[in-house]
XYZ file of C-alpha atoms in Angstrom:
607
model
C 0.000 0.000 0.000
C 2.822 2.406 0.897
C 4.537 1.682 -2.428
C 1.303 2.306 -4.349
C 0.736 5.631 -2.548
C 4.336 6.603 -3.229
C 4.012 5.872 -6.951
C 0.773 7.850 -7.185
C 2.323 10.773 -5.343
C 5.371 10.681 -7.623
C 3.163 10.678 -10.731
C 1.090 13.569 -9.416
C 4.072 15.745 -8.455
C 5.839 15.023 -11.749
C 2.734 15.859 -13.762
C 2.274 19.138 -11.913
C 5.949 20.068 -12.243
C 6.248 19.267 -15.957
C 3.629 21.823 -16.947
C 2.730 19.819 -20.051
C -0.590 18.857 -21.619
C -0.506 15.054 -22.109
C -3.991 15.016 -23.610
C -2.721 17.152 -26.515
C 0.514 15.244 -27.082
C 1.771 14.676 -30.634
C 4.263 11.894 -31.344
C 7.052 11.919 -33.889
C 6.282 8.404 -35.116
C 2.830 9.599 -36.208
C 4.164 12.682 -38.006
C 7.351 11.184 -39.455
C 6.071 10.682 -43.003
C 4.615 14.194 -43.256
C 7.725 15.782 -41.787
C 9.981 13.855 -44.149
C 8.011 14.998 -47.192
C 7.973 18.615 -45.959
C 11.705 18.615 -45.173
C 12.659 17.360 -48.623
C 10.105 19.492 -50.448
C 11.572 22.628 -48.861
C 15.057 21.757 -50.107
C 16.378 19.669 -47.225
C 19.073 17.076 -47.861
C 17.183 13.965 -49.103
C 19.822 11.651 -47.634
C 19.093 12.667 -44.030
C 17.067 10.249 -41.932
C 14.480 11.438 -39.408
C 15.231 10.135 -35.916
C 14.455 10.964 -32.307
C 16.637 13.457 -30.437
C 18.296 12.430 -27.194
C 17.862 14.704 -24.144
C 20.348 17.515 -23.503
C 21.266 18.452 -19.950
C 20.713 22.052 -18.818
C 21.595 23.826 -15.590
C 18.666 26.203 -15.439
C 17.001 27.902 -12.495
C 14.169 25.625 -11.365
C 11.209 26.205 -9.114
C 10.758 24.248 -5.864
C 8.183 21.859 -7.356
C 10.456 21.099 -10.297
C 13.342 20.350 -7.940
C 11.093 18.134 -5.845
C 9.971 16.166 -8.882
C 13.451 16.053 -10.402
C 12.255 17.504 -13.728
C 13.550 20.205 -16.088
C 17.119 18.945 -16.013
C 17.130 17.657 -19.581
C 15.183 18.563 -22.701
C 14.714 16.994 -26.127
C 15.549 19.713 -28.665
C 15.838 19.780 -32.441
C 19.182 19.565 -34.218
C 20.709 18.071 -37.323
C 24.050 16.856 -38.585
C 25.353 15.455 -41.844
C 23.504 12.158 -41.395
C 20.181 12.815 -39.679
C 17.546 15.292 -38.552
C 16.716 14.799 -34.872
C 13.413 15.950 -33.415
C 11.768 15.393 -30.012
C 10.035 12.056 -29.675
C 6.931 13.744 -28.221
C 5.574 17.279 -28.009
C 2.983 18.242 -25.384
C 4.108 21.754 -24.450
C 1.043 23.613 -25.694
C -2.672 23.149 -24.905
C -3.526 22.303 -28.507
C -2.686 19.372 -30.764
C -2.647 21.733 -33.716
C -0.005 23.989 -32.153
C 2.148 21.036 -31.062
C 1.983 19.641 -34.579
C 2.842 23.056 -36.043
C 5.962 23.059 -33.854
C 7.081 19.828 -35.522
C 6.412 21.331 -38.967
C 8.276 24.539 -38.086
C 11.349 22.673 -36.818
C 11.463 20.485 -39.957
C 11.163 23.574 -42.172
C 13.892 25.416 -40.235
C 16.204 22.404 -40.425
C 15.846 22.305 -44.216
C 18.086 25.402 -44.350
C 21.132 23.704 -42.829
C 23.025 23.081 -39.594
C 23.639 25.425 -36.674
C 27.154 25.821 -35.271
C 27.884 26.544 -31.620
C 29.716 29.829 -32.201
C 26.794 31.269 -34.190
C 23.856 29.691 -32.362
C 22.081 32.939 -31.507
C 22.784 34.854 -34.706
C 22.474 31.730 -36.844
C 18.969 30.872 -35.631
C 17.740 34.432 -36.033
C 19.165 34.585 -39.573
C 17.578 31.237 -40.463
C 14.178 32.366 -39.171
C 14.408 35.515 -41.291
C 15.487 33.523 -44.345
C 12.722 30.961 -43.911
C 9.981 33.567 -43.507
C 11.289 35.512 -46.507
C 11.319 32.407 -48.670
C 7.965 31.048 -47.448
C 5.781 33.980 -46.294
C 2.900 31.613 -45.615
C 4.745 30.404 -42.503
C 4.482 33.838 -40.850
C 1.125 33.148 -39.082
C 2.402 29.776 -37.891
C 5.551 31.354 -36.478
C 3.625 34.092 -34.699
C 1.332 31.532 -33.042
C 4.307 29.461 -31.936
C 6.097 32.536 -30.524
C 2.992 33.541 -28.575
C 2.677 30.111 -26.929
C 6.434 29.787 -26.418
C 6.596 33.075 -24.487
C 3.848 31.805 -22.195
C 5.852 28.608 -21.612
C 9.109 30.441 -20.823
C 9.902 31.931 -17.360
C 8.958 35.530 -16.556
C 12.074 37.762 -16.741
C 10.917 39.676 -13.643
C 11.031 36.482 -11.566
C 14.726 35.880 -12.359
C 17.896 37.503 -10.979
C 19.097 40.628 -12.789
C 21.526 39.087 -15.308
C 19.314 36.091 -16.009
C 16.313 38.372 -16.438
C 18.194 40.516 -18.987
C 19.227 37.377 -20.886
C 15.663 36.077 -20.916
C 14.432 39.466 -22.147
C 17.009 39.334 -24.971
C 15.856 35.848 -26.017
C 12.240 37.020 -26.060
C 13.214 39.975 -28.245
C 15.100 37.643 -30.607
C 11.994 35.463 -30.937
C 9.632 38.387 -31.562
C 12.001 40.349 -33.815
C 14.517 37.924 -35.366
C 17.859 39.569 -36.114
C 17.593 42.268 -33.445
C 19.867 40.641 -30.826
C 23.606 40.249 -31.384
C 24.630 38.572 -28.124
C 23.204 37.391 -24.816
C 24.196 38.820 -21.422
C 26.334 36.476 -19.297
C 24.767 34.606 -16.387
C 25.701 31.808 -14.005
C 23.094 29.335 -15.285
C 22.143 28.088 -18.733
C 19.377 29.924 -20.603
C 15.967 28.303 -20.687
C 15.817 26.126 -23.871
C 14.495 27.828 -27.004
C 12.222 25.189 -28.491
C 11.699 27.096 -31.772
C 15.404 27.030 -32.640
C 17.905 24.420 -33.732
C 20.785 23.443 -31.468
C 24.387 22.514 -32.338
C 25.481 18.924 -32.834
C 26.065 17.025 -29.615
C 29.737 16.185 -29.122
C 30.759 12.549 -29.418
C 33.506 11.543 -27.080
C 34.703 9.270 -24.353
C 35.314 11.665 -21.496
C 33.042 12.320 -18.574
C 29.858 14.128 -19.403
C 29.941 13.594 -23.173
C 27.777 11.371 -25.305
C 29.169 8.052 -26.375
C 28.914 7.199 -30.071
C 25.685 5.813 -31.437
C 24.339 6.932 -34.743
C 20.767 6.575 -33.492
C 19.822 4.268 -36.322
C 18.891 0.646 -36.485
C 18.971 -1.682 -39.460
C 16.541 -4.020 -37.773
C 13.015 -4.070 -39.155
C 10.843 -1.667 -37.203
C 9.443 1.823 -37.056
C 10.798 5.166 -36.019
C 9.985 4.589 -32.341
C 12.375 1.618 -32.188
C 15.465 3.632 -33.006
C 18.075 3.952 -30.317
C 18.875 7.095 -28.412
C 22.388 8.129 -27.560
C 23.156 8.076 -23.841
C 25.146 10.448 -21.664
C 28.042 8.470 -20.225
C 31.261 8.645 -18.250
C 34.402 6.538 -18.157
C 35.170 5.026 -14.743
C 37.749 2.625 -13.408
C 36.991 -1.044 -13.790
C 34.631 -2.424 -11.158
C 36.153 -5.345 -9.317
C 33.443 -7.882 -8.663
C 35.743 -9.756 -6.280
C 35.891 -6.943 -3.702
C 34.345 -8.962 -0.919
C 30.590 -8.774 -0.358
C 30.134 -5.122 -1.327
C 28.182 -5.283 -4.626
C 27.307 -1.596 -4.923
C 28.994 1.772 -4.680
C 28.379 3.613 -1.415
C 27.941 6.988 -3.123
C 24.903 5.617 -4.893
C 23.086 5.029 -1.620
C 22.105 8.708 -1.612
C 20.986 8.925 -5.255
C 18.239 7.604 -7.467
C 20.766 5.784 -9.671
C 21.368 2.067 -9.537
C 24.750 0.447 -10.160
C 24.589 -2.763 -12.173
C 27.888 -4.299 -13.330
C 27.242 -5.801 -16.764
C 30.016 -7.477 -18.747
C 29.124 -6.747 -22.359
C 32.030 -8.785 -23.701
C 30.597 -11.987 -22.298
C 26.881 -11.256 -21.980
C 24.969 -9.652 -24.822
C 21.488 -10.838 -23.850
C 18.542 -8.469 -23.793
C 17.243 -7.458 -20.372
C 13.631 -6.581 -19.789
C 12.964 -2.845 -19.385
C 16.596 -2.054 -20.277
C 15.604 0.991 -22.336
C 13.377 2.341 -19.565
C 16.142 1.922 -16.980
C 18.652 3.660 -19.265
C 16.243 6.566 -19.833
C 15.907 7.078 -16.069
C 19.672 7.225 -15.510
C 21.320 10.625 -15.848
C 24.761 9.142 -16.453
C 25.780 5.658 -17.562
C 29.159 4.625 -16.181
C 31.283 2.614 -18.599
C 34.438 0.792 -17.550
C 36.912 -1.344 -19.435
C 37.799 -4.631 -17.800
C 39.440 -7.136 -20.139
C 41.464 -9.161 -17.632
C 39.387 -12.253 -18.331
C 39.190 -11.722 -22.098
C 40.934 -14.999 -22.803
C 38.214 -16.975 -21.075
C 35.268 -14.914 -22.279
C 33.175 -15.832 -25.269
C 33.995 -13.706 -28.283
C 30.837 -12.510 -29.992
C 32.495 -10.934 -33.007
C 31.615 -12.709 -36.224
C 34.920 -14.343 -37.152
C 35.304 -15.966 -40.547
C 35.431 -19.773 -40.586
C 38.699 -21.547 -41.304
C 39.419 -22.312 -44.944
C 38.830 -26.032 -44.523
C 35.341 -25.390 -43.105
C 34.474 -22.471 -45.375
C 32.818 -22.482 -48.783
C 34.915 -22.895 -51.911
C 36.571 -19.677 -53.089
C 36.344 -19.049 -56.823
C 39.524 -17.174 -57.605
C 41.677 -14.743 -55.611
C 39.004 -12.059 -55.207
C 37.883 -8.997 -57.167
C 38.921 -5.488 -56.131
C 36.202 -2.869 -56.518
C 35.917 0.865 -55.797
C 33.726 2.439 -53.135
C 32.169 5.912 -53.042
C 33.240 8.192 -50.184
C 30.514 10.821 -49.992
C 32.471 12.999 -47.572
C 35.324 13.422 -50.051
C 32.962 13.194 -53.046
C 35.362 10.759 -54.696
C 35.846 7.036 -55.291
C 38.275 4.966 -53.273
C 39.795 2.830 -55.974
C 40.290 -0.899 -55.269
C 38.988 -0.292 -51.757
C 36.858 -3.457 -51.446
C 37.635 -7.109 -52.110
C 34.715 -9.180 -53.339
C 35.191 -12.933 -53.071
C 33.060 -15.232 -55.296
C 32.035 -18.317 -53.308
C 30.522 -21.721 -54.056
C 28.897 -23.734 -51.280
C 30.623 -26.961 -50.240
C 27.555 -28.138 -48.358
C 25.195 -27.919 -51.324
C 23.944 -31.212 -52.755
C 21.611 -31.602 -55.758
C 18.058 -31.488 -54.405
C 14.586 -31.539 -55.910
C 12.070 -28.783 -55.362
C 10.711 -28.913 -51.774
C 7.329 -30.562 -51.474
C 5.518 -27.457 -50.188
C 6.585 -25.493 -53.291
C 5.552 -27.995 -55.961
C 1.941 -26.861 -56.328
C 2.620 -23.077 -56.520
C 5.568 -23.802 -58.852
C 3.292 -25.736 -61.196
C 0.867 -22.800 -61.307
C 3.682 -20.345 -62.004
C 5.145 -22.494 -64.769
C 1.749 -22.578 -66.462
C 1.377 -18.784 -66.204
C 4.915 -17.932 -67.316
C 4.928 -20.425 -70.176
C 2.728 -17.912 -72.035
C 5.738 -15.562 -72.080
C 8.134 -17.979 -73.782
C 9.162 -17.289 -77.399
C 6.593 -18.277 -80.050
C 7.054 -18.889 -83.786
C 4.965 -16.523 -85.882
C 4.551 -16.098 -89.669
C 5.186 -12.620 -91.033
C 3.284 -12.006 -94.277
C 4.039 -9.831 -97.325
C 7.825 -10.100 -97.189
C 10.254 -9.423 -100.083
C 11.884 -12.787 -99.341
C 11.051 -15.729 -97.188
C 10.669 -19.455 -96.773
C 7.336 -19.837 -98.596
C 5.071 -17.994 -101.016
C 2.349 -15.919 -99.421
C -0.718 -17.218 -101.287
C -2.909 -14.291 -100.258
C -0.304 -11.796 -101.503
C 0.101 -13.712 -104.777
C -3.660 -13.763 -105.336
C -3.960 -10.016 -104.687
C -1.118 -9.365 -107.186
C -2.853 -11.489 -109.838
C -6.115 -9.568 -109.351
C -4.289 -6.231 -109.639
C -2.576 -7.452 -112.826
C -5.932 -8.415 -114.391
C -7.351 -5.006 -113.501
C -4.404 -3.347 -115.214
C -2.953 -1.622 -112.159
C 0.105 0.396 -112.998
C 2.535 -0.736 -110.270
C 2.454 -4.240 -108.799
C 3.929 -4.979 -105.341
C 6.703 -7.549 -105.031
C 6.105 -8.699 -101.426
C 5.006 -12.221 -102.271
C 6.633 -14.287 -99.524
C 6.077 -15.112 -95.889
C 8.769 -15.749 -93.284
C 8.653 -17.555 -89.934
C 10.249 -15.571 -87.097
C 10.527 -16.233 -83.396
C 8.847 -13.647 -81.170
C 11.466 -13.489 -78.409
C 11.652 -11.451 -75.158
C 15.032 -9.761 -75.424
C 15.861 -9.419 -71.723
C 18.095 -10.893 -69.016
C 17.685 -10.728 -65.236
C 20.184 -11.055 -62.392
C 18.673 -11.728 -58.961
C 20.870 -10.585 -56.057
C 19.823 -11.763 -52.581
C 20.923 -10.274 -49.262
C 21.821 -13.106 -46.860
C 23.187 -11.009 -43.988
C 22.879 -11.985 -40.335
C 19.520 -10.234 -40.001
C 17.946 -12.916 -42.214
C 18.247 -15.262 -39.229
C 15.333 -13.371 -37.640
C 12.122 -15.326 -37.113
C 8.803 -14.220 -38.596
C 5.756 -15.101 -36.499
C 8.027 -17.268 -34.301
C 8.067 -20.183 -36.725
C 9.800 -19.212 -39.993
C 13.093 -17.422 -40.567
C 13.617 -14.659 -43.112
C 16.279 -16.777 -44.855
C 13.752 -19.606 -45.279
C 11.276 -17.221 -46.887
C 14.002 -15.821 -49.159
C 15.013 -19.323 -50.280
C 11.417 -20.172 -51.161
C 11.106 -16.903 -53.078
C 14.271 -17.559 -55.085
C 13.148 -21.062 -56.011
C 9.636 -20.043 -57.095
C 10.972 -17.136 -59.142
C 13.511 -19.456 -60.761
C 10.791 -21.938 -61.694
C 8.794 -19.124 -63.289
C 11.771 -17.740 -65.248
C 12.681 -21.212 -66.474
C 9.182 -21.523 -67.925
C 9.408 -18.119 -69.634
C 12.895 -18.974 -70.995
C 14.249 -15.584 -69.910
C 18.017 -15.836 -69.261
C 18.658 -15.296 -65.537
C 21.372 -15.652 -62.915
C 21.225 -16.025 -59.125
C 23.718 -14.662 -56.590
C 23.685 -13.935 -52.844
C 25.946 -11.708 -50.781
C 27.030 -10.737 -47.292
C 30.132 -9.009 -45.959
C 32.534 -8.651 -43.075
C 34.324 -5.359 -43.562
C 35.581 -4.113 -46.888
C 38.219 -6.816 -47.387
C 35.805 -9.763 -47.357
C 32.562 -9.430 -49.302
C 31.120 -12.884 -49.938
C 29.441 -13.265 -53.345
C 27.710 -16.661 -53.414
C 27.322 -18.249 -56.863
C 23.947 -19.995 -57.145
C 23.322 -20.044 -60.904
C 25.084 -18.378 -63.825
C 23.447 -17.147 -67.004
C 24.863 -20.058 -69.011
C 23.913 -22.747 -66.485
C 20.593 -24.598 -66.589
C 18.278 -24.344 -63.621
C 18.170 -27.871 -62.225
C 18.631 -29.811 -58.989
C 22.200 -28.498 -58.656
C 20.963 -24.890 -58.569
C 18.108 -25.845 -56.244
C 20.595 -27.455 -53.868
C 22.735 -24.316 -53.772
C 19.693 -22.198 -52.944
C 18.610 -24.574 -50.189
C 22.121 -24.489 -48.715
C 22.002 -20.708 -48.201
C 22.434 -19.668 -44.574
C 22.622 -16.243 -42.854
C 26.038 -14.670 -43.287
C 27.471 -11.445 -41.909
C 26.690 -7.832 -42.865
C 25.248 -5.905 -45.825
C 27.796 -4.073 -48.001
C 25.437 -3.519 -50.916
C 27.521 -1.222 -53.102
C 30.216 -3.758 -53.992
C 27.685 -6.529 -54.682
C 25.707 -4.239 -56.999
C 28.864 -3.188 -58.873
C 29.849 -6.808 -59.499
C 26.304 -7.547 -60.701
C 26.574 -4.636 -63.132
C 29.708 -6.188 -64.647
C 27.983 -9.534 -65.115
C 24.909 -7.973 -66.733
C 26.963 -5.768 -69.051
C 28.460 -8.916 -70.589
C 25.008 -10.067 -71.735
C 23.858 -9.414 -75.339
C 20.209 -8.717 -74.445
C 18.919 -5.199 -74.928
C 16.944 -5.112 -71.648
C 18.827 -6.023 -68.445
C 17.235 -6.157 -65.008
C 19.004 -6.181 -61.635
C 16.584 -7.426 -58.973
C 17.791 -6.940 -55.386
C 16.147 -8.781 -52.477
C 16.964 -7.417 -49.025
C 15.612 -7.087 -45.501
C 17.460 -4.035 -44.220
C 19.675 -1.014 -44.653
C 23.277 -1.132 -45.950
C 25.690 -1.657 -43.052
C 28.975 -3.270 -42.034
C 31.390 -3.370 -39.108
C 33.646 -0.584 -40.314
C 32.741 2.873 -41.629
C 30.019 1.400 -43.865
C 27.200 2.550 -41.586
C 24.599 5.270 -41.627
C 24.846 7.745 -44.471
C 28.167 6.383 -45.776
C 26.574 3.047 -46.709
C 23.454 4.697 -48.110
C 25.466 7.062 -50.313
C 27.709 4.287 -51.663
C 24.698 2.108 -52.497
C 22.977 5.061 -54.164
C 26.066 5.723 -56.279
C 26.170 2.046 -57.314
C 22.506 2.245 -58.367
C 23.278 5.358 -60.426
C 26.114 3.444 -62.088
C 23.602 0.731 -62.984
C 21.304 3.306 -64.622
C 24.218 4.761 -66.608
C 25.073 1.236 -67.824
C 21.547 0.881 -69.228
C 20.331 -1.501 -66.520
C 17.017 -1.473 -64.678
C 17.747 -1.794 -60.915
C 14.765 -2.720 -58.750
C 14.673 -3.484 -55.018
C 12.274 -5.765 -53.140
C 12.452 -5.478 -49.348
C 10.596 -6.515 -46.205
C 12.103 -3.723 -44.087
C 9.317 -1.604 -42.586
C 11.707 1.368 -42.418
C 12.579 1.149 -46.110
C 10.433 4.158 -47.043
C 12.937 6.322 -45.151
C 15.940 5.515 -47.329
C 14.996 3.472 -50.446
C 13.374 6.410 -52.323
C 16.714 8.198 -52.014
C 18.709 5.158 -53.133
C 16.534 3.646 -55.883
C 14.012 6.361 -56.684
C 10.322 6.440 -55.821
C 9.280 3.911 -58.507
C 12.117 1.401 -58.366
C 11.373 -0.417 -55.132
C 8.556 -2.164 -53.333
C 8.058 -2.991 -49.653
C 6.417 -6.331 -48.835
C 4.464 -5.617 -45.647
C 3.956 -9.302 -44.809
C 7.270 -11.158 -45.333
C 5.464 -14.501 -45.559
C 3.949 -13.335 -48.860
C 7.355 -12.719 -50.462
C 7.632 -16.071 -52.330
C 4.251 -15.597 -53.995
C 4.748 -11.895 -54.733
C 8.178 -12.127 -56.395
C 7.018 -13.743 -59.676
C 4.129 -11.258 -59.920
C 6.513 -8.334 -59.414
C 8.812 -9.698 -62.099
C 5.936 -10.099 -64.557
C 4.768 -6.519 -63.949
C 8.332 -5.240 -64.242
C 8.959 -6.922 -67.614
C 5.520 -6.630 -69.166
C-alpha cells in the first residue's frame, strides 16, 4: 500500500511540475512521413534520416516543485548533422494538438536550411528564421502563433535575478524580432531552452559528461519509435566484482541511480525494461575490464577456417567504393570474393513449393518465345498465297505498279531481356517471422519459385547472394550463372544458403553490373532482395553506406540496366526512395507473402 501511494504521489508531483498537456501530445512516429516529405520538399538534404533526439542536460534555475519532482534537467531539442535530422520524440508543451503539430512542422522547415554551429547559435537561428519567412511567407502566421505560446511557456524575466532576467528578455526579443539581438548577457546558469530554434550537434567523445557514439539508427526491421537514443556516459575505473561482499557503490546510496555491473564482452542478452532503466539514468558509467578476455566468449563474427568455409572461386575482385564525404571514389577499396557452397547437394524442389511452382510455370509459359509467320515479305521461306492472289487480281485489272512482297517468313517472337537476382543473406535474415519461420527460409522459397517461373518463360537469368565482413571480405555466393541450366544443382545451392554477416550492398551491386553488361540482351534487369539497410562493421554505416549504395545504383542506370529493389524492411520508405528512386522499389508488408509476390513483381516489371 505504501509503495502504491508513493508511486501515485510521484506521478502527481511530476505531472504538476512538468507543466505539459498530455492530452494534446503529438508523437514523432505519427508525423514522421509528413515531416519527411515537408523537409525534402523545402530543399532539405534527401539523404538525411528522421530520428528521435536524445535529451540535452541544462543547468537552469528551477522552481521548488520542479526540484522536488526532479524535472527540467534535460530537454529533447531539435538539431541536425550530416547524417540525420533529430526531433523530439513527443511534443505536449502547448494546450492544442494543432499547435504542437505546427511546432514539428516549423522545426522540420527550419532544419531544411542547414546546420547550426555553436559559435553562431544565436545569430544563426535568427538569420535562419528571417530567411525561412522571406522564402515562405505563408509560414508567418504559424511562427507568430508558436512565438505567442512559447513566451507563455518560458519563465517571466521579472522572476529571475538581474543578469538572467536581462538574458531572458534578450531571447524574447530575438523570438519576436529575429535579427535584433547580437549577443546574450552572461549569467551563471544556462538559458531556458528555445524550443523554436535548432541546437548545435552534440559532441561525441569518451570523457566524462559527453555522449558516447551511437548513430541513433537501427537496421533491424521496425518503425521510427524503435530507433536507439544516444546516452550520456562517463568513463570510470573497472569495477572489481571480487571486492568482498560489497556489490554496490556507497555513493549511490544517496541517489536515485542504480549500479549494475554488466560485462558486455561476455553477456549480450537483452534485459527486460533495459531501455526504460537507461532513460531514467542521468549518467551511464562505462568501464573497461578485459582481464578475463581470454576466457570470455567472443561474440564478433569471425570468418570460418578455410577447410570449413565455402569454396573460393579465384583470388578475389577489387572494386571501388564511393566516399561521400570526399565526393570521390576509393579505388580498389573493397575485395569481393566469389564463393561456391561446399555443403550444397543436388536437391529436388521442396514438397511445399511444388503446387505453386506448377501454377507459375503454367502462367509464365505464355511468355516464352513463339514462332509466328510474317506475311508480305520481299523474301522468305514460302510464297504468301494471299499476296500472290492479290497481285494477280491487280494485274488483271491493269494496275500500274504491282507490289513484289510475295513471300512469308517464320520468325521467333522473343523477349530480349536478361535478369540477375541478387539476394541479401546477412545476419539479419536469421530473424524469425511469427516465431516459426526465418527470413532466410522465406528468401530461399522466393528464389526457387521465381527461378521456376523464369525457367518456364525462358528468360536468361542468374542467381547470386551476398554478405560481408568489412571491406576486405565481401562474400558473393554463386547460385546459378546465365549459361547454367536451372536444375537440382541450382536448387541445392539455394537450399544451402544460410545467414552470413553484414550488408555491403555497393560492392555486390557493382559486381552484378559487370555480369549484366556482358550479356547481349537489350533489356537487363538487376533485382535486389533485401531485408534491411546497408551496413557493415567498419565505416560502412549510416549515411556512408546509403550514399555508396545510391552511387552504385546510379552506375547501374548509366550502364543501361534497370535496378529494382524488393524489401521486407518496414523502415525502407525512409531511405529506399533516395537510393533507388520512388518507382524502383517495393516494400512487402507481410514477409510470408514474399515467395508468392516475387514472380508477380517480375511479370509486372517486364511486361
